[in-house]
């Protein structure tokens, strides 16, 4: 079980009894601070002497009615408060991030050195994804600039300011020892992008051949739980 807390009005949760070690857990899109991967993380981490600190991204969990949009620039601003809270309350801080949470973490925490980082199905190149959506629906950069906001048929809304921030803040620095679990059938992050990141930052990569981007089947969760037990 977890203790609900609020960090500068950001709904958060602390899992496990008091410890000097914590894993900061960042969920993915359409998820929350108490989703299944974070619950499985907490079950393993607490047994190994860690606490887990998770929190809701804008537009997710207990923040669905808030006006703040889930844009990378908003998360970078908010997460300064999250990491300050963690640094005040724990001696050793590790990181777990899922999907888009990994991309946000790479941008927000590029100057930090965690004890270790665990990435599940990480989004590593947001510009590649945005350009892919723009190409698929024949949206030009000029059109996005003129309209500022463009909804797409796949439910993803494109924002000019988000697009500009992504272009101006490429992932170019990451010093934390990192372990990655990704699905062999993941279509959101190409294998080329994944392998390039692994080589550049000397990460340890585990591929689950039959898994897709979203780890949710009984098999996926079995693989995830075993991975946690091996890595943490």
Coordinates of C-alpha atoms in Angstrom, one line a residue:
X1 CA 0.0 0.0 0.0
X2 CA 1.0 3.6 -0.4
X3 CA 0.6 6.9 1.5
X4 CA -1.0 9.6 -0.5
X5 CA 0.9 13.0 -0.3
X6 CA 0.9 16.3 -2.1
X7 CA 4.1 17.9 -3.3
X8 CA 3.4 21.5 -4.2
X9 CA -0.1 20.5 -5.1
X10 CA 1.0 17.6 -7.3
X11 CA -0.8 14.4 -6.2
X12 CA 1.9 11.9 -5.2
X13 CA 2.3 8.6 -3.4
X14 CA 5.0 7.1 -1.1
X15 CA 5.2 3.3 -1.1
X16 CA 6.9 1.3 1.7
X17 CA 8.2 1.9 5.2
X18 CA 10.9 4.6 6.0
X19 CA 14.2 4.1 4.2
X20 CA 17.2 6.2 3.1
X21 CA 16.7 4.8 -0.5
X22 CA 14.0 5.8 -2.9
X23 CA 13.0 5.1 -6.5
X24 CA 11.4 8.0 -8.2
X25 CA 8.7 6.5 -10.4
X26 CA 7.3 8.3 -13.5
X27 CA 4.3 6.7 -15.3
X28 CA 3.5 6.8 -19.0
X29 CA 0.7 8.2 -21.1
X30 CA -2.9 7.4 -20.1
X31 CA -1.7 6.1 -16.8
X32 CA -1.2 7.3 -13.2
X33 CA 1.0 7.2 -10.1
X34 CA -0.6 3.9 -9.0
X35 CA -0.7 2.0 -12.2
X36 CA 0.3 -1.7 -12.5
X37 CA 4.0 -1.2 -13.5
X38 CA 4.5 1.1 -10.5
X39 CA 2.7 -1.3 -8.2
X40 CA 5.0 -4.1 -9.4
X41 CA 8.0 -1.9 -9.0
X42 CA 7.0 -1.1 -5.4
X43 CA 6.4 -4.7 -4.5
X44 CA 9.9 -5.6 -5.5
X45 CA 11.7 -2.4 -4.4
X46 CA 10.2 -2.4 -0.9
X47 CA 11.3 -6.0 -0.3
X48 CA 14.9 -4.8 -1.2
X49 CA 14.8 -1.9 1.3
X50 CA 13.6 0.9 -1.0
X51 CA 10.7 3.3 -0.9
X52 CA 9.0 4.4 -4.1
X53 CA 7.8 8.0 -4.8
X54 CA 5.4 8.3 -7.6
X55 CA 3.3 11.2 -8.8
X56 CA 0.7 12.1 -11.4
X57 CA 1.6 13.9 -14.6
X58 CA -0.6 16.7 -15.8
X59 CA -3.9 15.5 -17.3
X60 CA -3.5 12.1 -15.6
X61 CA -4.7 10.4 -12.5
X62 CA -6.0 12.9 -10.0
X63 CA -5.1 15.8 -12.2
X64 CA -7.5 15.1 -15.1
X65 CA -9.6 18.2 -14.3
X66 CA -6.6 20.6 -14.0
X67 CA -5.9 23.1 -16.7
X68 CA -2.2 22.3 -16.9
X69 CA -1.4 20.4 -20.1
X70 CA 0.9 17.4 -20.3
X71 CA 3.7 19.1 -22.2
X72 CA 7.3 18.5 -21.7
X73 CA 8.0 22.1 -20.8
X74 CA 5.4 22.0 -18.0
X75 CA 6.7 18.7 -16.6
X76 CA 10.3 20.0 -16.6
X77 CA 9.2 23.0 -14.5
X78 CA 7.1 20.9 -12.1
X79 CA 9.7 18.2 -11.6
X80 CA 12.2 20.6 -10.1
X81 CA 9.9 20.6 -7.1
X82 CA 9.6 16.9 -7.1
X83 CA 13.3 16.3 -7.2
X84 CA 13.9 18.9 -4.5
X85 CA 11.4 17.0 -2.3
X86 CA 13.2 13.7 -2.9
X87 CA 16.6 15.2 -2.2
X88 CA 15.4 16.5 1.1
X89 CA 13.9 13.2 2.2
X90 CA 16.2 10.5 0.9
X91 CA 19.9 9.9 0.7
X92 CA 20.0 7.6 -2.4
X93 CA 17.7 8.3 -5.3
X94 CA 17.1 6.0 -8.3
X95 CA 14.7 6.5 -11.2
X96 CA 12.0 4.4 -12.9
X97 CA 10.3 5.8 -16.0
X98 CA 7.8 4.3 -18.4
X99 CA 7.2 5.3 -22.0
X100 CA 6.8 9.1 -22.4
X101 CA 7.8 9.4 -18.8
X102 CA 11.3 8.3 -19.8
X103 CA 11.6 11.1 -22.5
X104 CA 10.4 13.7 -20.0
X105 CA 13.0 12.4 -17.5
X106 CA 15.8 12.6 -20.0
X107 CA 15.0 16.2 -20.6
X108 CA 14.2 17.2 -17.0
X109 CA 17.0 15.3 -15.2
X110 CA 19.8 15.5 -17.7
X111 CA 22.1 17.2 -15.2
X112 CA 21.4 14.8 -12.4
X113 CA 23.2 11.5 -11.5
X114 CA 20.8 8.9 -10.1
X115 CA 22.0 5.7 -8.4
X116 CA 20.4 3.8 -11.3
X117 CA 17.7 4.4 -13.9
X118 CA 15.2 1.8 -15.1
X119 CA 13.4 2.6 -18.3
X120 CA 10.3 0.6 -19.5
X121 CA 9.4 0.9 -23.2
X122 CA 11.1 4.3 -23.2
X123 CA 10.2 7.1 -25.7
X124 CA 13.7 8.3 -26.6
X125 CA 13.2 10.6 -29.6
X126 CA 10.1 12.8 -29.3
X127 CA 10.9 14.8 -32.4
X128 CA 10.9 11.6 -34.5
X129 CA 7.4 10.7 -33.2
X130 CA 6.0 14.2 -33.8
X131 CA 7.5 14.4 -37.3
X132 CA 6.0 11.0 -38.0
X133 CA 2.5 12.2 -37.0
X134 CA 2.9 15.3 -39.0
X135 CA 4.0 13.3 -42.1
X136 CA 1.2 10.8 -41.7
X137 CA -1.5 13.5 -41.6
X138 CA 0.2 15.8 -44.1
X139 CA 0.7 18.6 -41.5
X140 CA 3.4 21.0 -42.3
X141 CA 5.5 23.0 -39.9
X142 CA 4.1 26.2 -41.3
X143 CA 0.5 24.9 -40.7
X144 CA 1.3 24.0 -37.1
X145 CA 2.8 27.4 -36.6
X146 CA -0.3 29.2 -38.0
X147 CA -2.8 27.1 -36.1
X148 CA -0.7 26.6 -32.9
X149 CA -2.8 23.6 -31.9
X150 CA -3.9 20.7 -34.3
X151 CA -5.9 17.7 -33.1
X152 CA -5.2 14.5 -35.0
X153 CA -7.4 11.4 -35.8
X154 CA -5.3 9.2 -33.5
X155 CA -6.2 11.3 -30.4
X156 CA -2.8 13.1 -30.2
X157 CA -2.9 16.9 -30.3
X158 CA 0.0 18.7 -31.8
X159 CA 1.1 21.9 -30.2
X160 CA 3.5 24.5 -31.8
X161 CA 5.1 25.4 -28.5
X162 CA 5.6 21.7 -27.6
X163 CA 7.2 21.1 -31.0
X164 CA 9.5 24.0 -30.6
X165 CA 10.6 23.0 -27.1
X166 CA 11.4 19.5 -28.3
X167 CA 13.5 20.8 -31.2
X168 CA 15.3 23.2 -28.9
X169 CA 16.0 20.7 -26.2
X170 CA 17.4 17.5 -27.7
X171 CA 18.5 14.7 -25.5
X172 CA 22.3 15.1 -25.5
X173 CA 23.4 14.2 -22.0
X174 CA 22.7 11.3 -19.7
X175 CA 25.2 10.1 -17.1
X176 CA 23.1 7.7 -15.0
X177 CA 23.8 3.9 -15.3
X178 CA 20.6 2.8 -17.1
X179 CA 18.8 -0.5 -17.7
X180 CA 16.1 -0.7 -20.4
X181 CA 13.3 -3.2 -20.9
X182 CA 11.5 -2.9 -24.2
X183 CA 9.2 -5.0 -26.4
X184 CA 10.4 -6.5 -29.6
X185 CA 7.2 -5.5 -31.2
X186 CA 7.3 -1.9 -29.9
X187 CA 6.3 0.4 -32.8
X188 CA 6.5 3.7 -30.9
X189 CA 10.3 3.7 -30.5
X190 CA 12.2 2.2 -33.4
X191 CA 14.8 -0.4 -32.8
X192 CA 17.4 1.8 -34.5
X193 CA 16.7 4.7 -32.1
X194 CA 16.7 2.3 -29.1
X195 CA 20.0 0.7 -30.1
X196 CA 21.6 4.1 -30.9
X197 CA 20.7 5.3 -27.4
X198 CA 22.0 2.2 -25.8
X199 CA 25.3 2.5 -27.5
X200 CA 25.7 6.2 -26.8
X201 CA 24.9 6.0 -23.1
X202 CA 26.2 2.5 -22.5
X203 CA 22.9 1.1 -21.3
X204 CA 21.9 -2.5 -20.5
X205 CA 19.1 -3.6 -22.8
X206 CA 16.6 -6.4 -22.4
X207 CA 14.2 -7.2 -25.2
X208 CA 11.0 -9.1 -24.6
X209 CA 10.4 -10.4 -28.1
X210 CA 6.6 -10.9 -28.0
X211 CA 5.8 -7.7 -26.1
X212 CA 4.6 -4.5 -27.6
X213 CA 5.0 -0.9 -26.3
X214 CA 2.4 -1.3 -23.6
X215 CA 3.3 -4.0 -21.1
X216 CA 0.0 -5.3 -19.9
X217 CA -0.6 -9.0 -20.7
X218 CA 0.0 -11.7 -18.2
X219 CA 3.2 -12.6 -20.1
X220 CA 4.4 -8.9 -20.2
X221 CA 3.9 -8.5 -16.5
X222 CA 5.7 -11.7 -15.7
X223 CA 8.7 -10.5 -17.7
X224 CA 8.5 -7.1 -16.0
X225 CA 8.4 -8.5 -12.5
X226 CA 11.4 -10.8 -13.2
X227 CA 13.3 -7.8 -14.7
X228 CA 12.7 -5.8 -11.5
X229 CA 13.8 -8.6 -9.4
X230 CA 17.0 -9.0 -11.4
X231 CA 17.9 -5.3 -11.8
X232 CA 17.0 -3.6 -8.5

